Amino acid sequence: MAENNAEKAPRGVRLVITFVGRRNAGKSSLINAVTGQDVAIVSDVAGTTTDPVAKAYELLPLGPVTLYDTAGLDDTGELGALRIAATKKVLWRTDIAVVVVDAAAGLGQAERDMIEDIRRLDIAFLIVFNKTDLAAPAAADAAWCREHGIRTVSASAASGQGAIAVKEAIMALAPAENLREPVLCGDLFTEGDTVVCVVPIDLAAPKGRLILPQVQVLREILDGDGIAVTVKDRELEAALSNLRRPPALVVTDSQVILKVSGDVPDAVPLTTFSTLFARYKGDLPTLAAGAAAIDRLRDGDTVLMAEACSHHAQADDIGRVKIPRWIAQYTGRDLQFEMYTGHDFPDDLERYALVVHCGSCMLGRVEMLRRIRECVRRGVPVTNYGVAISKVQGVLDRVLAPVLR
């Protein structure tokens, strides 16, 4: 049942736990010992795991998590180098890293280099000295970990010894936001209030269903005992006139914010699904400040359009066509727009004048925050789709007012 719950949870709300280490350190066996299931393929042959393998799991009390089993850090050859690079890319979406060390082999340069990468990305981590049924961790390794303030656990995946201690250590490293219920809009209304959700149905809308941010907002309204009224933008005026009293909040798709802002009285709080997700998954003040960089764009500047997931692009795709067109029209500048899709983030961020990120519905909060921090660290303004749209439509202050109080 726990596994089924984990698989149903949206990928973006799962804590990501990545196991790294050299070949035959026992990463796969340790995952199986911690979960009590045959989650990962185990073999005595070194290098059985060649690419990062994700498995959904319910790790109580944290809830749904994604466990990553990765290739050995000492993999060899051209393919080995690619596999190690793939492991490092997984770190970008990692909340907690578990560095698995064969106690007999000890801490090597491969583990120390990986720890340096993990710390550079500000990822919580611990070291598990595995196979302690065969050898105890070297005194020098234990001393090095103490000197560098690294938490360690001794375990034997083969016998199951230490599996509970490893699980407890992982839970102790969980970010605080994973131990509390994140809020999308539940603090913007009270029990019995009406919240109107404006959901246009266009070519980009998935047939027969709503997109994830809309579903999550609707669920939070219901969980908060609010009254959810869902309409298309063309029916908004009629819906508002049918209400006995004004709604506590109107939430709209960003693409129709200009029309909706004209239909919703100024006294009624108004925001967008994307703005709520910017607060839920990222750092809204930073993303709002990043939108101001649109006013500073100059001819020849390159803007990065970053999407966390791949999807079939429509003829009038929001990230590839609409937002670039709106920004170009707003600025009157000759701009270049580049699309970057997937979990990876470009290494050459400095060449972009602005990063406009998607709503991050398929990213975890920690991964999105890491992307934002990386942009800030390298001096590149960053905003997101919905905030950028509200900016160029001239309604950003109104959209931010309900959520930046």
mmCIF file of C-alpha atoms in Angstrom, residues 83-272:
data_model
loop_
_atom_site.group_PDB
_atom_site.id
_atom_site.type_symbol
_atom_site.label_atom_id
_atom_site.label_comp_id
_atom_site.label_asym_id
_atom_site.label_seq_id
_atom_site.Cartn_x
_atom_site.Cartn_y
_atom_site.Cartn_z
ATOM 1 C CA ARG A 83 27.640 7.253 -16.218
ATOM 2 C CA ILE A 84 29.485 9.234 -13.540
ATOM 3 C CA ALA A 85 28.360 12.456 -15.234
ATOM 4 C CA ALA A 86 24.776 11.168 -15.141
ATOM 5 C CA THR A 87 25.123 10.506 -11.414
ATOM 6 C CA LYS A 88 26.316 14.076 -10.856
ATOM 7 C CA LYS A 89 23.345 15.435 -12.799
ATOM 8 C CA VAL A 90 21.002 13.555 -10.456
ATOM 9 C CA LEU A 91 22.451 15.640 -7.615
ATOM 10 C CA TRP A 92 20.613 18.665 -9.023
ATOM 11 C CA ARG A 93 17.307 17.055 -8.043
ATOM 12 C CA THR A 94 18.562 15.495 -4.794
ATOM 13 C CA ASP A 95 17.395 16.481 -1.313
ATOM 14 C CA ILE A 96 19.477 13.964 0.648
ATOM 15 C CA ALA A 97 22.562 12.066 -0.516
ATOM 16 C CA VAL A 98 23.722 8.788 1.008
ATOM 17 C CA VAL A 99 27.414 8.129 0.304
ATOM 18 C CA VAL A 100 27.918 4.371 0.575
ATOM 19 C CA VAL A 101 31.465 3.222 1.397
ATOM 20 C CA ASP A 102 32.750 -0.338 1.544
ATOM 21 C CA ALA A 103 34.221 -0.316 5.053
ATOM 22 C CA ALA A 104 37.088 -2.578 4.006
ATOM 23 C CA ALA A 105 38.010 -0.460 0.978
ATOM 24 C CA GLY A 106 37.695 2.771 2.943
ATOM 25 C CA LEU A 107 37.168 6.363 1.870
ATOM 26 C CA GLY A 108 38.875 7.056 -1.428
ATOM 27 C CA GLN A 109 39.351 10.056 -3.666
ATOM 28 C CA ALA A 110 36.184 9.197 -5.608
ATOM 29 C CA GLU A 111 34.049 9.563 -2.464
ATOM 30 C CA ARG A 112 35.852 12.729 -1.358
ATOM 31 C CA ASP A 113 35.363 14.350 -4.759
ATOM 32 C CA MET A 114 31.653 13.426 -4.654
ATOM 33 C CA ILE A 115 31.325 14.859 -1.147
ATOM 34 C CA GLU A 116 32.851 18.104 -2.436
ATOM 35 C CA ASP A 117 30.233 18.230 -5.209
ATOM 36 C CA ILE A 118 27.448 17.467 -2.724
ATOM 37 C CA ARG A 119 28.563 20.221 -0.377
ATOM 38 C CA ARG A 120 28.906 22.732 -3.217
ATOM 39 C CA LEU A 121 25.234 22.113 -4.007
ATOM 40 C CA ASP A 122 24.332 22.427 -0.309
ATOM 41 C CA ILE A 123 22.790 18.948 -0.183
ATOM 42 C CA ALA A 124 22.266 17.259 3.176
ATOM 43 C CA PHE A 125 24.188 13.969 3.274
ATOM 44 C CA LEU A 126 25.620 11.187 5.390
ATOM 45 C CA ILE A 127 28.190 8.439 4.924
ATOM 46 C CA VAL A 128 27.211 4.811 5.423
ATOM 47 C CA PHE A 129 30.106 2.450 6.045
ATOM 48 C CA ASN A 130 28.678 -0.746 4.578
ATOM 49 C CA LYS A 131 29.728 -4.409 4.875
ATOM 50 C CA THR A 132 30.765 -3.927 8.496
ATOM 51 C CA ASP A 133 30.063 -7.640 9.030
ATOM 52 C CA LEU A 134 33.314 -8.181 7.112
ATOM 53 C CA ALA A 135 35.443 -5.246 8.327
ATOM 54 C CA ALA A 136 35.166 -2.279 10.654
ATOM 55 C CA PRO A 137 35.625 1.263 9.292
ATOM 56 C CA ALA A 138 39.241 2.401 9.405
ATOM 57 C CA ALA A 139 40.091 4.674 12.339
ATOM 58 C CA ALA A 140 41.530 7.222 9.893
ATOM 59 C CA ASP A 141 38.246 7.339 7.940
ATOM 60 C CA ALA A 142 36.188 7.792 11.097
ATOM 61 C CA ALA A 143 38.532 10.569 12.245
ATOM 62 C CA TRP A 144 38.297 12.331 8.850
ATOM 63 C CA CYS A 145 34.499 12.287 9.039
ATOM 64 C CA ARG A 146 34.516 13.700 12.579
ATOM 65 C CA GLU A 147 36.987 16.400 11.530
ATOM 66 C CA HIS A 148 34.692 17.464 8.655
ATOM 67 C CA GLY A 149 31.476 17.240 10.667
ATOM 68 C CA ILE A 150 30.041 14.389 8.588
ATOM 69 C CA ARG A 151 27.416 12.112 10.060
ATOM 70 C CA THR A 152 28.215 8.413 9.673
ATOM 71 C CA VAL A 153 26.351 5.156 10.163
ATOM 72 C CA SER A 154 27.763 1.631 10.171
ATOM 73 C CA ALA A 155 25.681 -1.034 8.489
ATOM 74 C CA SER A 156 25.636 -4.390 6.803
ATOM 75 C CA ALA A 157 23.155 -4.506 3.964
ATOM 76 C CA ALA A 158 23.673 -8.270 3.660
ATOM 77 C CA SER A 159 22.489 -8.956 7.207
ATOM 78 C CA GLY A 160 20.196 -5.954 7.606
ATOM 79 C CA GLN A 161 22.236 -4.672 10.537
ATOM 80 C CA GLY A 162 22.068 -0.875 10.791
ATOM 81 C CA ALA A 163 19.237 -0.506 8.245
ATOM 82 C CA ILE A 164 16.976 1.175 10.810
ATOM 83 C CA ALA A 165 19.815 3.499 11.864
ATOM 84 C CA VAL A 166 20.355 4.499 8.227
ATOM 85 C CA LYS A 167 16.644 5.216 7.806
ATOM 86 C CA GLU A 168 16.588 7.301 10.997
ATOM 87 C CA ALA A 169 19.671 9.239 9.878
ATOM 88 C CA ILE A 170 18.020 10.003 6.535
ATOM 89 C CA MET A 171 14.875 11.253 8.254
ATOM 90 C CA ALA A 172 16.958 13.452 10.562
ATOM 91 C CA LEU A 173 18.457 15.165 7.492
ATOM 92 C CA ALA A 174 15.114 15.883 5.833
ATOM 93 C CA PRO A 175 14.531 19.587 5.085
ATOM 94 C CA ALA A 176 12.058 21.210 7.455
ATOM 95 C CA GLU A 177 9.583 21.869 4.626
ATOM 96 C CA ASN A 178 9.290 18.119 4.074
ATOM 97 C CA LEU A 179 8.126 17.637 7.650
ATOM 98 C CA ARG A 180 5.258 20.096 7.359
ATOM 99 C CA GLU A 181 2.435 20.446 4.909
ATOM 100 C CA PRO A 182 3.347 23.029 2.246
ATOM 101 C CA VAL A 183 0.699 25.619 1.474
ATOM 102 C CA LEU A 184 -0.462 26.678 -1.972
ATOM 103 C CA CYS A 185 -3.438 28.885 -1.151
ATOM 104 C CA GLY A 186 -4.887 27.491 2.069
ATOM 105 C CA ASP A 187 -3.799 30.570 4.017
ATOM 106 C CA LEU A 188 -5.628 32.909 1.640
ATOM 107 C CA PHE A 189 -9.180 31.855 2.555
ATOM 108 C CA THR A 190 -11.101 30.501 5.538
ATOM 109 C CA GLU A 191 -13.689 27.769 5.983
ATOM 110 C CA GLY A 192 -16.818 28.494 3.950
ATOM 111 C CA ASP A 193 -15.147 31.078 1.699
ATOM 112 C CA THR A 194 -15.553 30.859 -2.053
ATOM 113 C CA VAL A 195 -12.480 30.648 -4.257
ATOM 114 C CA VAL A 196 -13.000 31.044 -7.997
ATOM 115 C CA CYS A 197 -10.572 29.202 -10.281
ATOM 116 C CA VAL A 198 -10.387 30.377 -13.879
ATOM 117 C CA VAL A 199 -9.324 27.542 -16.158
ATOM 118 C CA PRO A 200 -9.285 28.298 -19.892
ATOM 119 C CA ILE A 201 -9.592 25.290 -22.173
ATOM 120 C CA ASP A 202 -7.247 25.731 -25.124
ATOM 121 C CA LEU A 203 -5.005 23.628 -27.356
ATOM 122 C CA ALA A 204 -2.399 23.239 -24.596
ATOM 123 C CA ALA A 205 -4.938 21.904 -22.062
ATOM 124 C CA PRO A 206 -4.651 18.121 -21.631
ATOM 125 C CA LYS A 207 -7.683 16.373 -23.106
ATOM 126 C CA GLY A 208 -10.141 15.214 -20.466
ATOM 127 C CA ARG A 209 -8.281 16.605 -17.449
ATOM 128 C CA LEU A 210 -6.755 19.666 -15.810
ATOM 129 C CA ILE A 211 -3.074 20.431 -15.404
ATOM 130 C CA LEU A 212 -1.372 19.565 -12.111
ATOM 131 C CA PRO A 213 -1.241 23.082 -10.558
ATOM 132 C CA GLN A 214 -4.985 23.505 -11.115
ATOM 133 C CA VAL A 215 -5.734 20.105 -9.595
ATOM 134 C CA GLN A 216 -3.560 20.779 -6.546
ATOM 135 C CA VAL A 217 -5.128 24.195 -5.906
ATOM 136 C CA LEU A 218 -8.635 22.755 -6.198
ATOM 137 C CA ARG A 219 -7.746 19.952 -3.798
ATOM 138 C CA GLU A 220 -6.335 22.413 -1.259
ATOM 139 C CA ILE A 221 -9.517 24.506 -1.421
ATOM 140 C CA LEU A 222 -11.578 21.403 -0.713
ATOM 141 C CA ASP A 223 -9.230 20.256 2.056
ATOM 142 C CA GLY A 224 -9.601 23.696 3.661
ATOM 143 C CA ASP A 225 -13.410 23.420 3.555
ATOM 144 C CA GLY A 226 -13.644 26.214 1.025
ATOM 145 C CA ILE A 227 -16.102 26.381 -1.845
ATOM 146 C CA ALA A 228 -14.366 25.928 -5.182
ATOM 147 C CA VAL A 229 -16.003 27.450 -8.248
ATOM 148 C CA THR A 230 -14.274 26.514 -11.494
ATOM 149 C CA VAL A 231 -15.060 28.360 -14.725
ATOM 150 C CA LYS A 232 -13.549 29.186 -18.087
ATOM 151 C CA ASP A 233 -12.523 32.780 -18.627
ATOM 152 C CA ARG A 234 -15.553 33.459 -20.858
ATOM 153 C CA GLU A 235 -17.938 32.501 -18.038
ATOM 154 C CA LEU A 236 -16.170 34.416 -15.258
ATOM 155 C CA GLU A 237 -18.392 37.501 -15.278
ATOM 156 C CA ALA A 238 -21.536 35.384 -15.068
ATOM 157 C CA ALA A 239 -20.073 33.284 -12.260
ATOM 158 C CA LEU A 240 -19.155 36.353 -10.205
ATOM 159 C CA SER A 241 -22.586 37.885 -10.650
ATOM 160 C CA ASN A 242 -24.219 34.661 -9.438
ATOM 161 C CA LEU A 243 -22.346 34.751 -6.109
ATOM 162 C CA ARG A 244 -24.158 36.221 -3.118
ATOM 163 C CA ARG A 245 -20.966 37.777 -1.832
ATOM 164 C CA PRO A 246 -17.566 38.413 -3.441
ATOM 165 C CA PRO A 247 -15.109 35.494 -3.426
ATOM 166 C CA ALA A 248 -12.211 35.463 -0.985
ATOM 167 C CA LEU A 249 -9.844 34.881 -3.895
ATOM 168 C CA VAL A 250 -9.744 34.436 -7.657
ATOM 169 C CA VAL A 251 -6.993 32.245 -9.109
ATOM 170 C CA THR A 252 -6.501 32.261 -12.869
ATOM 171 C CA ASP A 253 -4.332 30.732 -15.521
ATOM 172 C CA SER A 254 -1.613 33.280 -16.322
ATOM 173 C CA GLN A 255 -2.375 33.277 -20.033
ATOM 174 C CA VAL A 256 -5.695 35.054 -19.483
ATOM 175 C CA ILE A 257 -4.640 37.290 -16.593
ATOM 176 C CA LEU A 258 -5.210 40.518 -18.522
ATOM 177 C CA LYS A 259 -8.833 39.674 -19.363
ATOM 178 C CA VAL A 260 -9.522 38.261 -15.901
ATOM 179 C CA SER A 261 -8.032 41.285 -14.127
ATOM 180 C CA GLY A 262 -10.526 43.433 -16.043
ATOM 181 C CA ASP A 263 -13.453 41.216 -15.037
ATOM 182 C CA VAL A 264 -12.561 40.898 -11.343
ATOM 183 C CA PRO A 265 -13.338 43.960 -9.163
ATOM 184 C CA ASP A 266 -10.260 45.635 -7.684
ATOM 185 C CA ALA A 267 -11.440 44.835 -4.159
ATOM 186 C CA VAL A 268 -11.294 41.068 -4.824
ATOM 187 C CA PRO A 269 -7.852 39.457 -4.315
ATOM 188 C CA LEU A 270 -6.521 38.047 -7.586
ATOM 189 C CA THR A 271 -3.504 35.883 -8.350
ATOM 190 C CA THR A 272 -2.428 33.117 -10.739
#
